[in-house]
mmCIF file of C-alpha atoms and ligand atoms in Angstrom:
data_model
loop_
_atom_site.group_PDB
_atom_site.id
_atom_site.type_symbol
_atom_site.label_atom_id
_atom_site.label_comp_id
_atom_site.label_asym_id
_atom_site.label_seq_id
_atom_site.Cartn_x
_atom_site.Cartn_y
_atom_site.Cartn_z
ATOM 1 C CA MET A 1 55.648 17.658 -115.211
ATOM 2 C CA ASN A 2 54.585 21.092 -116.713
ATOM 3 C CA LEU A 3 51.633 21.750 -114.664
ATOM 4 C CA ASP A 4 50.582 24.755 -116.932
ATOM 5 C CA GLN A 5 49.495 22.793 -119.789
ATOM 6 C CA VAL A 6 47.416 19.923 -118.075
ATOM 7 C CA LYS A 7 44.708 19.472 -115.466
ATOM 8 C CA VAL A 8 44.874 16.244 -113.446
ATOM 9 C CA LEU A 9 41.608 14.382 -113.993
ATOM 10 C CA TYR A 10 42.417 11.187 -111.972
ATOM 11 C CA ASN A 11 45.671 11.135 -109.919
ATOM 12 C CA GLU A 12 48.065 8.377 -109.157
ATOM 13 C CA GLN A 13 46.377 6.692 -106.273
ATOM 14 C CA GLU A 14 42.908 6.678 -108.080
ATOM 15 C CA VAL A 15 44.239 5.148 -110.962
ATOM 16 C CA LYS A 16 45.814 2.561 -109.132
ATOM 17 C CA ALA A 17 42.591 1.794 -106.991
ATOM 18 C CA ARG A 18 40.553 1.443 -110.171
ATOM 19 C CA ILE A 19 43.049 -0.763 -112.054
ATOM 20 C CA ASP A 20 42.880 -3.014 -108.733
ATOM 21 C CA GLN A 21 39.281 -3.242 -109.127
ATOM 22 C CA MET A 22 39.311 -3.953 -112.874
ATOM 23 C CA GLY A 23 41.790 -6.698 -112.251
ATOM 24 C CA GLU A 24 39.562 -8.244 -109.806
ATOM 25 C CA VAL A 25 36.739 -8.326 -112.227
ATOM 26 C CA ILE A 26 38.848 -9.716 -114.954
ATOM 27 C CA THR A 27 40.144 -12.526 -112.722
ATOM 28 C CA ARG A 28 36.603 -13.315 -111.693
ATOM 29 C CA ASP A 29 35.364 -13.393 -115.368
ATOM 30 C CA TYR A 30 38.474 -15.818 -116.458
ATOM 31 C CA ARG A 31 38.582 -18.198 -113.429
ATOM 32 C CA GLY A 32 39.574 -21.447 -114.691
ATOM 33 C CA GLU A 33 40.623 -20.204 -118.014
ATOM 34 C CA GLU A 34 44.022 -18.722 -119.323
ATOM 35 C CA LEU A 35 44.380 -15.170 -121.315
ATOM 36 C CA LEU A 36 46.317 -13.886 -123.778
ATOM 37 C CA VAL A 37 46.508 -10.039 -123.336
ATOM 38 C CA ILE A 38 47.149 -8.003 -126.532
ATOM 39 C CA GLY A 39 48.641 -4.382 -125.527
ATOM 40 C CA ILE A 40 48.129 -2.122 -128.349
ATOM 41 C CA LEU A 41 51.142 0.261 -128.779
ATOM 42 C CA LYS A 42 52.143 2.499 -127.518
ATOM 43 C CA GLY A 43 49.397 4.295 -125.563
ATOM 44 C CA ALA A 44 48.587 1.135 -123.621
ATOM 45 C CA PHE A 45 52.001 0.182 -122.126
ATOM 46 C CA MET A 46 51.603 1.648 -118.923
ATOM 47 C CA PHE A 47 48.022 0.694 -118.302
ATOM 48 C CA MET A 48 48.697 -2.990 -119.478
ATOM 49 C CA SER A 49 51.672 -3.373 -117.340
ATOM 50 C CA ASP A 50 49.783 -2.416 -114.234
ATOM 51 C CA LEU A 51 46.494 -4.388 -115.015
ATOM 52 C CA ILE A 52 48.281 -7.674 -115.697
ATOM 53 C CA ARG A 53 49.826 -7.617 -112.366
ATOM 54 C CA ARG A 54 46.190 -7.228 -110.966
ATOM 55 C CA ILE A 55 45.117 -10.398 -112.968
ATOM 56 C CA GLU A 56 45.358 -13.663 -111.227
ATOM 57 C CA VAL A 57 44.788 -16.191 -113.849
ATOM 58 C CA PRO A 58 47.689 -17.537 -116.153
ATOM 59 C CA LEU A 59 48.304 -15.488 -119.119
ATOM 60 C CA GLN A 60 50.585 -14.374 -121.936
ATOM 61 C CA ILE A 61 51.406 -11.076 -123.314
ATOM 62 C CA ASP A 62 51.653 -9.545 -127.028
ATOM 63 C CA PHE A 63 51.615 -6.355 -128.590
ATOM 64 C CA MET A 64 50.221 -4.684 -131.863
ATOM 65 C CA ASP A 65 51.127 -1.583 -133.075
ATOM 66 C CA VAL A 66 48.685 0.333 -135.546
ATOM 67 C CA SER A 67 48.548 3.580 -136.851
ATOM 68 C CA SER A 68 45.751 5.620 -138.352
ATOM 69 C CA TYR A 69 46.364 7.991 -141.199
ATOM 70 C CA GLY A 70 45.506 11.627 -140.515
ATOM 71 C CA SER A 71 46.348 14.275 -138.006
ATOM 72 C CA SER A 72 47.344 13.445 -134.032
ATOM 73 C CA THR A 73 43.995 14.440 -132.600
ATOM 74 C CA VAL A 74 41.666 13.183 -135.416
ATOM 75 C CA SER A 75 41.107 9.561 -136.105
ATOM 76 C CA SER A 76 40.793 9.021 -140.161
ATOM 77 C CA GLY A 77 39.385 5.528 -139.836
ATOM 78 C CA GLU A 78 42.020 4.097 -142.085
ATOM 79 C CA VAL A 79 44.332 2.012 -140.011
ATOM 80 C CA ARG A 80 47.657 0.250 -140.795
ATOM 81 C CA ILE A 81 49.523 -2.377 -138.991
ATOM 82 C CA MET A 82 53.012 -1.151 -137.844
ATOM 83 C CA LYS A 83 53.685 -4.371 -135.832
ATOM 84 C CA ASP A 84 51.693 -7.468 -136.092
ATOM 85 C CA LEU A 85 51.465 -10.039 -132.929
ATOM 86 C CA ASP A 86 54.403 -12.673 -132.763
ATOM 87 C CA TYR A 87 52.236 -15.543 -132.160
ATOM 88 C CA SER A 88 49.002 -17.353 -133.236
ATOM 89 C CA ILE A 89 45.910 -16.443 -131.291
ATOM 90 C CA GLU A 90 43.924 -19.475 -132.739
ATOM 91 C CA GLY A 91 41.662 -20.807 -129.715
ATOM 92 C CA LYS A 92 42.831 -18.575 -127.253
ATOM 93 C CA ASN A 93 40.987 -16.049 -125.227
ATOM 94 C CA ILE A 94 42.049 -12.649 -126.286
ATOM 95 C CA LEU A 95 41.922 -9.563 -124.163
ATOM 96 C CA ILE A 96 42.810 -6.416 -126.060
ATOM 97 C CA VAL A 97 44.259 -3.672 -123.950
ATOM 98 C CA GLU A 98 43.698 -0.080 -125.378
ATOM 99 C CA ASP A 99 44.367 3.353 -123.926
ATOM 100 C CA ILE A 100 41.293 5.110 -125.002
ATOM 101 C CA VAL A 101 38.282 4.199 -127.444
ATOM 102 C CA ASP A 102 37.461 7.398 -129.024
ATOM 103 C CA THR A 103 35.671 7.055 -132.395
ATOM 104 C CA GLY A 104 36.135 3.272 -132.123
ATOM 105 C CA LEU A 105 37.554 3.039 -135.618
ATOM 106 C CA THR A 106 40.856 1.626 -134.388
ATOM 107 C CA LEU A 107 39.587 -1.264 -132.373
ATOM 108 C CA ASN A 108 36.828 -2.085 -134.850
ATOM 109 C CA TYR A 109 39.715 -2.752 -137.426
ATOM 110 C CA ILE A 110 41.703 -4.648 -134.914
ATOM 111 C CA CYS A 111 38.912 -6.852 -133.729
ATOM 112 C CA GLU A 112 38.013 -7.596 -137.691
ATOM 113 C CA ILE A 113 41.679 -8.545 -138.364
ATOM 114 C CA LEU A 114 41.825 -10.955 -135.004
ATOM 115 C CA TRP A 115 38.463 -12.609 -135.512
ATOM 116 C CA LYS A 116 39.710 -14.015 -138.818
ATOM 117 C CA ARG A 117 42.475 -15.723 -137.018
ATOM 118 C CA ASN A 118 39.859 -17.980 -135.196
ATOM 119 C CA PRO A 119 40.305 -16.922 -131.272
ATOM 120 C CA LYS A 120 38.089 -18.624 -128.866
ATOM 121 C CA THR A 121 36.919 -14.943 -127.414
ATOM 122 C CA ILE A 122 37.941 -11.360 -127.887
ATOM 123 C CA LYS A 123 37.193 -8.644 -125.040
ATOM 124 C CA ILE A 124 38.369 -5.276 -124.666
ATOM 125 C CA ALA A 125 39.682 -3.565 -121.523
ATOM 126 C CA CYS A 126 40.268 0.079 -122.198
ATOM 127 C CA LEU A 127 41.426 2.713 -119.431
ATOM 128 C CA LEU A 128 39.446 5.280 -121.049
ATOM 129 C CA ASP A 129 36.224 5.519 -122.857
ATOM 130 C CA LYS A 130 34.826 8.621 -125.099
ATOM 131 C CA PRO A 131 31.563 7.357 -125.808
ATOM 132 C CA SER A 132 30.181 10.824 -127.118
ATOM 133 C CA ARG A 133 32.608 10.409 -130.192
ATOM 134 C CA ARG A 134 31.682 6.937 -131.097
ATOM 135 C CA ARG A 135 31.248 6.037 -134.807
ATOM 136 C CA THR A 136 31.358 2.598 -134.512
ATOM 137 C CA ASN A 137 29.177 0.145 -132.323
ATOM 138 C CA THR A 138 32.237 -0.954 -130.312
ATOM 139 C CA VAL A 139 31.330 -1.568 -126.646
ATOM 140 C CA PRO A 140 34.342 -2.094 -124.535
ATOM 141 C CA ASP A 141 33.850 -4.864 -121.895
ATOM 142 C CA TYR A 142 36.135 -3.278 -119.224
ATOM 143 C CA ILE A 143 36.278 0.444 -118.908
ATOM 144 C CA GLY A 144 38.519 2.189 -116.449
ATOM 145 C CA TYR A 145 36.654 5.635 -116.745
ATOM 146 C CA SER A 146 34.321 7.268 -119.101
ATOM 147 C CA VAL A 147 35.435 10.702 -120.143
ATOM 148 C CA ALA A 148 34.093 13.856 -121.965
ATOM 149 C CA ASP A 149 35.042 15.141 -125.198
ATOM 150 C CA GLU A 150 38.437 16.464 -124.141
ATOM 151 C CA PHE A 151 41.851 15.617 -125.069
ATOM 152 C CA ILE A 152 43.749 13.314 -122.470
ATOM 153 C CA VAL A 153 47.129 12.812 -121.959
ATOM 154 C CA GLY A 154 49.340 11.132 -119.253
ATOM 155 C CA TYR A 155 49.561 7.680 -117.927
ATOM 156 C CA GLY A 156 50.561 6.446 -121.507
ATOM 157 C CA LEU A 157 48.548 8.529 -123.369
ATOM 158 C CA ASP A 158 50.331 11.359 -125.596
ATOM 159 C CA TYR A 159 50.301 14.547 -127.449
ATOM 160 C CA ALA A 160 52.792 14.381 -130.057
ATOM 161 C CA GLU A 161 54.851 11.628 -128.397
ATOM 162 C CA TYR A 162 54.970 14.081 -124.998
ATOM 163 C CA TYR A 163 53.293 13.538 -121.670
ATOM 164 C CA ARG A 164 53.347 9.577 -121.696
ATOM 165 C CA GLU A 165 55.385 9.288 -118.648
ATOM 166 C CA TYR A 166 52.947 11.561 -116.632
ATOM 167 C CA PRO A 167 51.749 9.426 -113.797
ATOM 168 C CA ALA A 168 48.242 10.818 -113.589
ATOM 169 C CA ILE A 169 45.465 10.829 -116.348
ATOM 170 C CA CYS A 170 45.401 14.575 -117.203
ATOM 171 C CA ILE A 171 43.269 16.638 -119.570
ATOM 172 C CA LEU A 172 45.470 18.731 -121.928
ATOM 173 C CA GLU A 173 44.727 22.481 -122.155
ATOM 174 C CA PRO A 174 43.077 23.257 -125.570
ATOM 175 C CA SER A 175 45.738 26.101 -126.068
ATOM 176 C CA VAL A 176 48.355 23.567 -126.489
ATOM 177 C CA TYR A 177 46.768 21.904 -129.612
ATOM 178 C CA GLU A 178 44.593 24.655 -131.092
ATOM 179 C CA LYS A 179 47.494 26.568 -132.273
HETATM 180 P P1 IMP B 1 39.941 5.823 -132.255
HETATM 181 O O1 IMP B 1 40.123 5.007 -133.531
HETATM 182 O O2 IMP B 1 39.312 7.086 -132.622
HETATM 183 O O3 IMP B 1 38.981 4.897 -131.415
HETATM 184 O O4 IMP B 1 41.093 6.180 -131.654
HETATM 185 C C1 IMP B 1 41.696 5.556 -130.712
HETATM 186 C C2 IMP B 1 43.325 6.084 -130.538
HETATM 187 O O5 IMP B 1 43.423 7.483 -130.854
HETATM 188 C C3 IMP B 1 43.694 5.871 -129.142
HETATM 189 O O6 IMP B 1 44.307 4.478 -129.061
HETATM 190 C C4 IMP B 1 44.725 7.073 -129.207
HETATM 191 O O7 IMP B 1 45.857 6.636 -129.620
HETATM 192 C C5 IMP B 1 44.122 8.030 -129.954
HETATM 193 N N1 IMP B 1 43.469 9.184 -128.996
HETATM 194 C C6 IMP B 1 42.029 9.410 -129.003
HETATM 195 N N2 IMP B 1 41.547 10.036 -128.190
HETATM 196 C C7 IMP B 1 42.716 10.467 -127.458
HETATM 197 C C8 IMP B 1 43.012 11.428 -126.616
HETATM 198 O O8 IMP B 1 42.013 12.163 -125.787
HETATM 199 N N3 IMP B 1 44.339 11.450 -125.899
HETATM 200 C C9 IMP B 1 45.296 10.760 -126.617
HETATM 201 N N4 IMP B 1 45.048 9.752 -127.661
HETATM 202 C C10 IMP B 1 44.090 9.762 -127.863
HETATM 203 MG MG1 MG B 2 46.280 4.118 -129.119
#
């Protein structure tokens, strides 16, 4: 880890403990039901792999990859499906797993598409929430941490595809992207 460029916000142990708690709550909420957990690539891959190991109801997983037009730090609102789900979601309990909800535009679009496919329920679990930047009325059902308007990397989140492998949730030094 190049620690000059980042400031640790939540370390590995803290993140693990928080995800244990989220898994317990999700397990309780879906007791007696089955789940289809949908990870939004690529940012959610690490969070999803840890979270599903803490969920104790029968579940299946699938992935979706979407890309928003525009530069890497600003969401444009236009979203394109790069990889769609492999299976039908009709009649299923869907839990969308996302790394961070910023403007909310990406999730809004994903939910709109998925509701048309007649699932039984859709809920959202995000590792991070940046409510100050919201431009939609998206409210995640499960939130790891609420963060201020800073650029976050690590634990799956990237800046220009770097930093995803960092085990901690970190704030990226503005000097890195304000060049
Ligand atoms: P939204 O459509 O504005 O909610 O954008 C959500 C997507 O933008 C996330 O899934 C991330 O891929 C990306 N994103 C937003 N904020 C950050 C951040 O602080 N760090 C890394 N990626 C971010
Ligand atoms: Mg993402």
